[in-house]
PDB file of C-alpha atoms in Angstrom:
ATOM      1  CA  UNK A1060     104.549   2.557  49.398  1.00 53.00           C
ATOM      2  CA  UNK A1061     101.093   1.293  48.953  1.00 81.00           C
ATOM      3  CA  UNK A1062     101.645  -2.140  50.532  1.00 93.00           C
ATOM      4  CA  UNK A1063     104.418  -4.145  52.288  1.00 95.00           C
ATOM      5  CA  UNK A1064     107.742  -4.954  50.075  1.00 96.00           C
ATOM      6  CA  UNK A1065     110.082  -7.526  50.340  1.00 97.00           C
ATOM      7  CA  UNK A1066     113.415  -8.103  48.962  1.00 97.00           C
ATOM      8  CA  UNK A1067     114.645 -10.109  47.504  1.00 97.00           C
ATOM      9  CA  UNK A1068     111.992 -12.144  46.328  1.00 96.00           C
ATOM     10  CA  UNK A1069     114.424 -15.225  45.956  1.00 97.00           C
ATOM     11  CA  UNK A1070     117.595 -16.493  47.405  1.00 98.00           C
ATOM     12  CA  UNK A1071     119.787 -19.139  47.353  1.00 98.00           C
ATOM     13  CA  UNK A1072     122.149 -19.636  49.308  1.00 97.00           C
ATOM     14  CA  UNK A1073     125.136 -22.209  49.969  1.00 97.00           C
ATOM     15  CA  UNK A1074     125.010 -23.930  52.978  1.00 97.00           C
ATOM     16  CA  UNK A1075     127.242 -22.157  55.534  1.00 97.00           C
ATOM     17  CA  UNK A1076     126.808 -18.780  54.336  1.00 97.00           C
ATOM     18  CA  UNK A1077     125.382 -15.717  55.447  1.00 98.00           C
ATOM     19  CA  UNK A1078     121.629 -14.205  54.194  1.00 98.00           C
ATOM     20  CA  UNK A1079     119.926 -10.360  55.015  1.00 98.00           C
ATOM     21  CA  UNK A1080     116.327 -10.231  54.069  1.00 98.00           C
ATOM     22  CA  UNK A1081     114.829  -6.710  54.099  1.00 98.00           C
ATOM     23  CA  UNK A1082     111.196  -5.705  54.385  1.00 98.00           C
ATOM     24  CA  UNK A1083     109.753  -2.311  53.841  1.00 98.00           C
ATOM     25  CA  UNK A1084     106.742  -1.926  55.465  1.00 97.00           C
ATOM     26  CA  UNK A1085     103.629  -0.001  54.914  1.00 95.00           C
ATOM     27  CA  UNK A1086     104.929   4.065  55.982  1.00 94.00           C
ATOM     28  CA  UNK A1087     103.950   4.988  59.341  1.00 91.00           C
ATOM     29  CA  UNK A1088     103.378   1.691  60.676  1.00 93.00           C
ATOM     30  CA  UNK A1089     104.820   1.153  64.377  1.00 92.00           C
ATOM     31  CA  UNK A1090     104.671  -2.869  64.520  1.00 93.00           C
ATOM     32  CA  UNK A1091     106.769  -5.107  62.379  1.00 95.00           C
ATOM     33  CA  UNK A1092     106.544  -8.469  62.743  1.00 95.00           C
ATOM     34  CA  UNK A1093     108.718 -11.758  60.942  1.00 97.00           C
ATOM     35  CA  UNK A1094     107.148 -14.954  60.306  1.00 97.00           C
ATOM     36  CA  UNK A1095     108.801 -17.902  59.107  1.00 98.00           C
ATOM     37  CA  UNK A1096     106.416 -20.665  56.692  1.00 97.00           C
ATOM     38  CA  UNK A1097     108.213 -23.914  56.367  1.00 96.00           C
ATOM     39  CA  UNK A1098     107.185 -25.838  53.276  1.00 92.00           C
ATOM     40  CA  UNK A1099     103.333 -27.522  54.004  1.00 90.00           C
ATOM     41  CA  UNK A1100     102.994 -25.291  56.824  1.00 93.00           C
ATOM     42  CA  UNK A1101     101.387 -22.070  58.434  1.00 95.00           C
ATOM     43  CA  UNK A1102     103.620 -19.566  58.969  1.00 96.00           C
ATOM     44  CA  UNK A1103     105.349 -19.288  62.339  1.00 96.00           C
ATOM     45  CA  UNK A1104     106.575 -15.819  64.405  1.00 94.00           C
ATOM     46  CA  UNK A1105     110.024 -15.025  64.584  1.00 96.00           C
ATOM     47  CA  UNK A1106     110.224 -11.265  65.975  1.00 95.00           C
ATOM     48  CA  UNK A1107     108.695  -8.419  66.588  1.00 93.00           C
ATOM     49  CA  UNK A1108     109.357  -4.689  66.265  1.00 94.00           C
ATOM     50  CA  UNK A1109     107.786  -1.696  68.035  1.00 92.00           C
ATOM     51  CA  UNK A1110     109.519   1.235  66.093  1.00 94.00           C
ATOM     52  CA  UNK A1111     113.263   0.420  66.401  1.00 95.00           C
ATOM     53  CA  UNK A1112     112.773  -1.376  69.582  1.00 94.00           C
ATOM     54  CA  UNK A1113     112.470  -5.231  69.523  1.00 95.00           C
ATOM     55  CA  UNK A1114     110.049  -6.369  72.077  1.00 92.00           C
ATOM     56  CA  UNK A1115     109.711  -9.872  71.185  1.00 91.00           C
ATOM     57  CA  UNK A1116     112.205 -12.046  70.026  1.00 91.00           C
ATOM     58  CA  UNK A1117     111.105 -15.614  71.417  1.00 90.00           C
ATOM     59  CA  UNK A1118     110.557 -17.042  68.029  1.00 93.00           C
ATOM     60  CA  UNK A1119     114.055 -16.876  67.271  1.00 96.00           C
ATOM     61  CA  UNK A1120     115.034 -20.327  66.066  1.00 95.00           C
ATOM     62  CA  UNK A1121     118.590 -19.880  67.057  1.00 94.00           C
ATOM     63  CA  UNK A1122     121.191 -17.166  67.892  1.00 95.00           C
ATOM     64  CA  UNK A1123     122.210 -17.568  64.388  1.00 97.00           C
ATOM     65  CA  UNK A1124     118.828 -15.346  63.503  1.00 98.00           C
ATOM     66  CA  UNK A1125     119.313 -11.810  63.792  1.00 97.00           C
ATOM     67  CA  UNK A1126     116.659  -8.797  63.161  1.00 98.00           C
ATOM     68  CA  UNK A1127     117.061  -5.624  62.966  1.00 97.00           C
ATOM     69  CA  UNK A1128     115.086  -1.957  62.194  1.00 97.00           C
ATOM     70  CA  UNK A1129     117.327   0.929  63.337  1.00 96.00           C
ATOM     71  CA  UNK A1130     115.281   3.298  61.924  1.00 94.00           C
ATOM     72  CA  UNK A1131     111.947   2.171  62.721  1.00 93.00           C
ATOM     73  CA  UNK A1132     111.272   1.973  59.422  1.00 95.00           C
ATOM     74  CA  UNK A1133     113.076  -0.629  57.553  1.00 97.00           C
ATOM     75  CA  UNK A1134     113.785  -4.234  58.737  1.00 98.00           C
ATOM     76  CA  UNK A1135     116.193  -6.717  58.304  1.00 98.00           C
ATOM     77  CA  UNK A1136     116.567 -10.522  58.947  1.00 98.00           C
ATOM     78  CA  UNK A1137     119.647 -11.860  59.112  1.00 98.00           C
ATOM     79  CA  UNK A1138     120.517 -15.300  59.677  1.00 98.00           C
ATOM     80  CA  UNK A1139     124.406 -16.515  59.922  1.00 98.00           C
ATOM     81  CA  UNK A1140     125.906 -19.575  58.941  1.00 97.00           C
ATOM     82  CA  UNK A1141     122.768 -20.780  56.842  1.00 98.00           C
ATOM     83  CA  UNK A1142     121.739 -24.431  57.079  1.00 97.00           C
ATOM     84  CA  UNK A1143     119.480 -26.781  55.225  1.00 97.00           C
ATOM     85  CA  UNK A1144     116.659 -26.480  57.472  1.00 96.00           C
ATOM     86  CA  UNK A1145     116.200 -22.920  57.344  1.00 97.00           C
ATOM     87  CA  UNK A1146     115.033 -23.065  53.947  1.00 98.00           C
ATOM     88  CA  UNK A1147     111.559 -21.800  53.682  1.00 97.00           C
ATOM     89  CA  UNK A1148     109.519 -18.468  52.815  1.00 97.00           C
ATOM     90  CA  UNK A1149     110.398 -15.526  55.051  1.00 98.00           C
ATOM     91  CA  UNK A1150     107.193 -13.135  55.482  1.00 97.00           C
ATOM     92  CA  UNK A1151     107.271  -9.276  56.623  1.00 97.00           C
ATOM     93  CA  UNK A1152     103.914  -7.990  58.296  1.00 95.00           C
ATOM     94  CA  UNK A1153     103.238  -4.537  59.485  1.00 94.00           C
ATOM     95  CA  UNK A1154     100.194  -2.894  61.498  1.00 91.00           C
ATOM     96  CA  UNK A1155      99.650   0.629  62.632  1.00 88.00           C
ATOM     97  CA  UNK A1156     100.253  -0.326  66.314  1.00 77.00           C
ATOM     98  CA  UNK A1157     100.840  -3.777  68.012  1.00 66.00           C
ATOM     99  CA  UNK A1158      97.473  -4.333  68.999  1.00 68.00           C
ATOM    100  CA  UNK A1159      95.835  -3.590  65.531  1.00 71.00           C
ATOM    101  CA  UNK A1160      93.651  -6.078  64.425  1.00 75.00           C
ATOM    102  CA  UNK A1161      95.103  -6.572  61.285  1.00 82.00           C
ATOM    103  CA  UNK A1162      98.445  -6.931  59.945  1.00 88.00           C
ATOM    104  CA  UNK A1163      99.461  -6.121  56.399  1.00 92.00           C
ATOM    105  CA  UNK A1164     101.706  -9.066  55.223  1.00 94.00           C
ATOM    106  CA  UNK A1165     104.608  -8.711  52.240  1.00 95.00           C
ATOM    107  CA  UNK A1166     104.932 -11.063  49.662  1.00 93.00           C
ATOM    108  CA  UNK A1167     107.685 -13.119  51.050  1.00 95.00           C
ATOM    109  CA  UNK A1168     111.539 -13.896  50.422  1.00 97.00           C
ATOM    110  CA  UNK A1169     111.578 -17.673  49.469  1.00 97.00           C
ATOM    111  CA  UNK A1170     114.730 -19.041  50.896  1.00 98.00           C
ATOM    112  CA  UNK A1171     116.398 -22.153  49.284  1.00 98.00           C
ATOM    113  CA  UNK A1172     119.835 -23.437  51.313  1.00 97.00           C
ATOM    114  CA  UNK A1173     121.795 -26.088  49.182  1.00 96.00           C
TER     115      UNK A1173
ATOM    116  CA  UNK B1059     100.008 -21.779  74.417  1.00 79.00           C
ATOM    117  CA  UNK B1060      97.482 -20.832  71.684  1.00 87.00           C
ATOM    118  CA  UNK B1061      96.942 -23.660  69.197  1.00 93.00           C
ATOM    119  CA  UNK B1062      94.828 -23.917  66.084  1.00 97.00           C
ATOM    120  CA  UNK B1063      93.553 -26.829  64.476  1.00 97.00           C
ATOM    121  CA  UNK B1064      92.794 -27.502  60.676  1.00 97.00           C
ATOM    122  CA  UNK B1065      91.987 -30.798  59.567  1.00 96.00           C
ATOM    123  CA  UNK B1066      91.396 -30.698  56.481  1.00 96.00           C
ATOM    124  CA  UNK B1067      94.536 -30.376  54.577  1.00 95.00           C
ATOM    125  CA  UNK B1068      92.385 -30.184  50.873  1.00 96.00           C
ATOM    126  CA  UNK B1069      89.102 -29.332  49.741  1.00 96.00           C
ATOM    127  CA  UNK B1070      87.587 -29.469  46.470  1.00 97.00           C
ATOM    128  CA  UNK B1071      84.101 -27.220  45.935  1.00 97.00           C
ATOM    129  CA  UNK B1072      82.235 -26.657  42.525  1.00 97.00           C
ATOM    130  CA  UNK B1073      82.383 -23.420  41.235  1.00 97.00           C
ATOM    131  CA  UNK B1074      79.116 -21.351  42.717  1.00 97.00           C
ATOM    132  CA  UNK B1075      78.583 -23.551  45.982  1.00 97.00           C
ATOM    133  CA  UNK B1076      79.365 -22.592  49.299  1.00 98.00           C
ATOM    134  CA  UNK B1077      81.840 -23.948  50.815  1.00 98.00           C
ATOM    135  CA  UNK B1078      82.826 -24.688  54.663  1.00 98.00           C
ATOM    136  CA  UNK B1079      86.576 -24.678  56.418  1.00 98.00           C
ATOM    137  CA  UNK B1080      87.069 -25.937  59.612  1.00 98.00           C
ATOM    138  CA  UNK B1081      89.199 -24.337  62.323  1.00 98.00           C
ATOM    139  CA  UNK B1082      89.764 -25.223  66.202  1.00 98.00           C
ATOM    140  CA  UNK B1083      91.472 -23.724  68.244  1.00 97.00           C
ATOM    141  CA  UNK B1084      92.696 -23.927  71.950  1.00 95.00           C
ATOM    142  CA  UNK B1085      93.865 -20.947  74.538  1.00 91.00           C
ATOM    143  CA  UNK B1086      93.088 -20.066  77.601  1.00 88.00           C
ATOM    144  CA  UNK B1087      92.967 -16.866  77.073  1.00 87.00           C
ATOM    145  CA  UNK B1088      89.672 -14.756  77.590  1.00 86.00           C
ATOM    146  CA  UNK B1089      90.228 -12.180  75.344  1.00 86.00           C
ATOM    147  CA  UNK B1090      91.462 -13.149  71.679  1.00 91.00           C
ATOM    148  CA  UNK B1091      91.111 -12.505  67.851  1.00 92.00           C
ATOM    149  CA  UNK B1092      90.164 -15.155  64.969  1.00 95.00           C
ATOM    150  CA  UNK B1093      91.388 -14.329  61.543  1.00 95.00           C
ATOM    151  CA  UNK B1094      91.371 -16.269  58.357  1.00 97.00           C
ATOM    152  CA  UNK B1095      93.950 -15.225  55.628  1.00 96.00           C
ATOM    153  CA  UNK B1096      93.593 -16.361  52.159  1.00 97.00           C
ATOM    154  CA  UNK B1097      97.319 -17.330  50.432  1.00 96.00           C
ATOM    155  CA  UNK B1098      97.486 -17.455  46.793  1.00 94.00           C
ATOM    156  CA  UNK B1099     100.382 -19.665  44.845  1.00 90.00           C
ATOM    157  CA  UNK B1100     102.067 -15.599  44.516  1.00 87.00           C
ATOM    158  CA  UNK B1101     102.891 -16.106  48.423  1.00 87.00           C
ATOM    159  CA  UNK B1102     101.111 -13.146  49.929  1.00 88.00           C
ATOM    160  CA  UNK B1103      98.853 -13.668  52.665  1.00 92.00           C
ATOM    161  CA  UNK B1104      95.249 -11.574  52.548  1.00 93.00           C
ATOM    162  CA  UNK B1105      93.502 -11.032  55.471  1.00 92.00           C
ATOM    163  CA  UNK B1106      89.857 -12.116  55.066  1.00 95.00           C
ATOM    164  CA  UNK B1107      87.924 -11.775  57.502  1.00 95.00           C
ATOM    165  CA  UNK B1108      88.138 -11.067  61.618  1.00 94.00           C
ATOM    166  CA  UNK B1109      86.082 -12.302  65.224  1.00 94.00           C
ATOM    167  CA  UNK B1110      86.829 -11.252  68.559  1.00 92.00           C
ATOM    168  CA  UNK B1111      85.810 -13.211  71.303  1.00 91.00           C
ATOM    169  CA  UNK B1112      83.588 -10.904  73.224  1.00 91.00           C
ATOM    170  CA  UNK B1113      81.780 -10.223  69.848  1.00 90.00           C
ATOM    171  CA  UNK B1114      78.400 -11.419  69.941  1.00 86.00           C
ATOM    172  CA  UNK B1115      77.662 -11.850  66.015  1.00 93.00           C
ATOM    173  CA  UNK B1116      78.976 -13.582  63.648  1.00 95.00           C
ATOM    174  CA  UNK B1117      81.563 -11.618  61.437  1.00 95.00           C
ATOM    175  CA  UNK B1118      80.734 -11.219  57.655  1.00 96.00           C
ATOM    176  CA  UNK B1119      82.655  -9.493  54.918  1.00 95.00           C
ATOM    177  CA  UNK B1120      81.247 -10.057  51.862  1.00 97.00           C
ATOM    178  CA  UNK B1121      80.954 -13.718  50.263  1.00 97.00           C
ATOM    179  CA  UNK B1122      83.147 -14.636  53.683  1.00 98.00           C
ATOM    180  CA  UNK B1123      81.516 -15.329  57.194  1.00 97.00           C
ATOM    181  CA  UNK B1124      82.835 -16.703  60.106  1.00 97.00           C
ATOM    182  CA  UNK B1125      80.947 -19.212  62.314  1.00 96.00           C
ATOM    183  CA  UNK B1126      82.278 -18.920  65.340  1.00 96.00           C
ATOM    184  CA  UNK B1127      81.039 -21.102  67.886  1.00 95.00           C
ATOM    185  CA  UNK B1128      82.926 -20.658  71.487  1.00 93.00           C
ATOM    186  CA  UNK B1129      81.975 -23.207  73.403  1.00 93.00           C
ATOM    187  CA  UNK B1130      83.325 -25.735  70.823  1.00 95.00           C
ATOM    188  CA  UNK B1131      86.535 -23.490  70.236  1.00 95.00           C
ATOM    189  CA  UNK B1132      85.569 -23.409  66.641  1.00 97.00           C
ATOM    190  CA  UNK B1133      85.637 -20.826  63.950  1.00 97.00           C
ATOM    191  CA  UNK B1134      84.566 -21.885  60.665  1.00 98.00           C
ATOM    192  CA  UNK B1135      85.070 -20.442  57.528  1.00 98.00           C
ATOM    193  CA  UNK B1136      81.981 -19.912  55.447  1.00 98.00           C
ATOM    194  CA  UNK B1137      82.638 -19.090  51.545  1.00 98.00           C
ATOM    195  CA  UNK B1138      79.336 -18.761  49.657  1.00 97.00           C
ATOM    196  CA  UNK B1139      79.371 -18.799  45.874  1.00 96.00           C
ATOM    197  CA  UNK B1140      82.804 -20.218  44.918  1.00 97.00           C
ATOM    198  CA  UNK B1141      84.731 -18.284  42.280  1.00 97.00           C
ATOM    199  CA  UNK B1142      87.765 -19.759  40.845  1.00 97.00           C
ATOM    200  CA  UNK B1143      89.536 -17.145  41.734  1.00 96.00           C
ATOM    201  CA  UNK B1144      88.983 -18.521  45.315  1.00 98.00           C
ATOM    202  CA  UNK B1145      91.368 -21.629  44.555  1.00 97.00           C
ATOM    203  CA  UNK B1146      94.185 -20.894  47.243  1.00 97.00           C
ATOM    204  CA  UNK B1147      95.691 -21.981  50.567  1.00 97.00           C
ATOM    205  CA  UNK B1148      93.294 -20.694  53.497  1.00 98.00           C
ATOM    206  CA  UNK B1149      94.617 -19.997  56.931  1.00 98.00           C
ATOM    207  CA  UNK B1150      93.209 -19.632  60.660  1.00 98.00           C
ATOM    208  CA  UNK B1151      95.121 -17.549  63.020  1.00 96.00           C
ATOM    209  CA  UNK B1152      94.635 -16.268  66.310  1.00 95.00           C
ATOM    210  CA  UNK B1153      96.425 -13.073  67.936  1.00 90.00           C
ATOM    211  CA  UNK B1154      97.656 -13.708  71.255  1.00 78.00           C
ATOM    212  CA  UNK B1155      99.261 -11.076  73.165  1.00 77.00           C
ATOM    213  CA  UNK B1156     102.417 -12.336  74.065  1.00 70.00           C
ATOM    214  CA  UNK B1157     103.093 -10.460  77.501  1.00 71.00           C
ATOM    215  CA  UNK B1158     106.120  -8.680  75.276  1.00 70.00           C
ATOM    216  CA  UNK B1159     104.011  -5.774  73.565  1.00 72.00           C
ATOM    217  CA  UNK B1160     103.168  -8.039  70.863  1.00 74.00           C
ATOM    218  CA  UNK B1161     100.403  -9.401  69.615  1.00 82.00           C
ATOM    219  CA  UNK B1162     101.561 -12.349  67.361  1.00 86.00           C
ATOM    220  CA  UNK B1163      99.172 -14.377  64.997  1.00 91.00           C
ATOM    221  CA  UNK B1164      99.397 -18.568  65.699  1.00 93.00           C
ATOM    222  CA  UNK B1165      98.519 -19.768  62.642  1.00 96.00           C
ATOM    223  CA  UNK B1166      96.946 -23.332  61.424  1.00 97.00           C
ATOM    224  CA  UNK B1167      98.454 -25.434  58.814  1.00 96.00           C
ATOM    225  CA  UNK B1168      96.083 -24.100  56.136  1.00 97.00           C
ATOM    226  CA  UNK B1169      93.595 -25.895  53.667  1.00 98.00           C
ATOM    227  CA  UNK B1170      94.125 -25.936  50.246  1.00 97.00           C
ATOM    228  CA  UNK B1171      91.065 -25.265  48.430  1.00 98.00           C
ATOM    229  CA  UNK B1172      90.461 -26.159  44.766  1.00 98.00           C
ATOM    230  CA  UNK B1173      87.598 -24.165  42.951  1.00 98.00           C
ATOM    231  CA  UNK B1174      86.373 -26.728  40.057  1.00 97.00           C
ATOM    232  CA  UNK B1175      84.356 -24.374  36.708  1.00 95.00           C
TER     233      UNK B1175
END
């Protein structure tokens, strides 16, 4: 596609249940990154992806935060068990490699927990 | 740790005047990259504009320039003839390279600028 997509758009979820966020980044692009933007804030790194292998995962709230891209292509965030504070937009970014100067962001999955 | 500084958490500039955001920022680092990303109420982030450290001028891109200053860890924002299309949430970042093969942006709590006709 012509730019990064993200689905879905908006979620709401119960508190204690289980979320996947996908991202489809720009084709061809080798890094994927996930950011997570808290209410009033910038947004914060969560993981990222060199093809299917993830390289950095030290953003990773907690082990209930999962990411995957098996294919290199597609991504997935899942996070288990969802609570309160984990409510907040969820951004996809992609760049050619991982030392591209600029990174091509998605529009976001806003995520609500009641 | 790479931090980055915005202290102004709104800004209010007449439409056609130039306007200036402030960004700090703090690494110790050598080598890094300064972006600023513009974020519209639609949630996408737009990359604006971009300064390395070893470069020697200032970066422009259109109505956008970046006034970097290294000695005072600052990169300012420059937006010259406001449009009110400009009204948005402005980010700094910098891209660190986290020792992992991955160059993550640090981003700054943003400025929320407010274009008045």
């Amino acid at each position: 596609g012509a730019g990064v997509s993200q689905s879905p758009r908006y979620k709401v979820a119960k508190r204690g249940q289980d979320v996947a966020l996908r991202c489809d980044p720009i084709s061809g692009h080798v890094s994927l990154f996930w950011y997570q933007q808290a209410l009033g804030q910038g947004p914060e790194f969560l993981t990222y992806f060199q093809n299917e292998a993830q390289l950095d995962k030290s953003g990773l709230p907690s082990d209930r935060f999962f990411a995957e891209r098996p294919e290199g292509s597609v991504s997935t965030l899942k996070i288990q068990r969802t609570q309160q504070e984990d409510s907040a937009v969820y951004l996809c970014a992609s760049s050619r490699r991982g030392d591209t100067r600029e990174q091509f962001f998605g529009p976001g999955t806003r995520l609500t927990v009641l | 740790a790479q931090k980055i500084t915005q202290t102004q958490p709104g800004m209010f500039v007449q439409e056609k005047e130039a306007v200036t955001l402030d960004c700090t920022y703090d690494t110790s680092d050598q080598s890094y990259g300064l972006f600023w990303y513009k974020q519209p109420s639609s949630g996408e982030m737009i990359f604006l504009i971009y300064q390395g450290s070893y470069d020697e001028q200032n970066a422009t891109e259109g109505r956008y320039s970046l006034n970097f200053q290294k000695a005072r860890k600052s990169a300012n924002l420059v937006i010259s003839a406001s449009q009110l299309g400009d009204s948005a949430m402005y980010f700094c970042a910098m891209r660190a390279y986290s020792g992992a093969g991955s160059y993550q942006l640090t981003f700054g709590k943003g400025t929320k600028l407010s274009v008045i006709p």
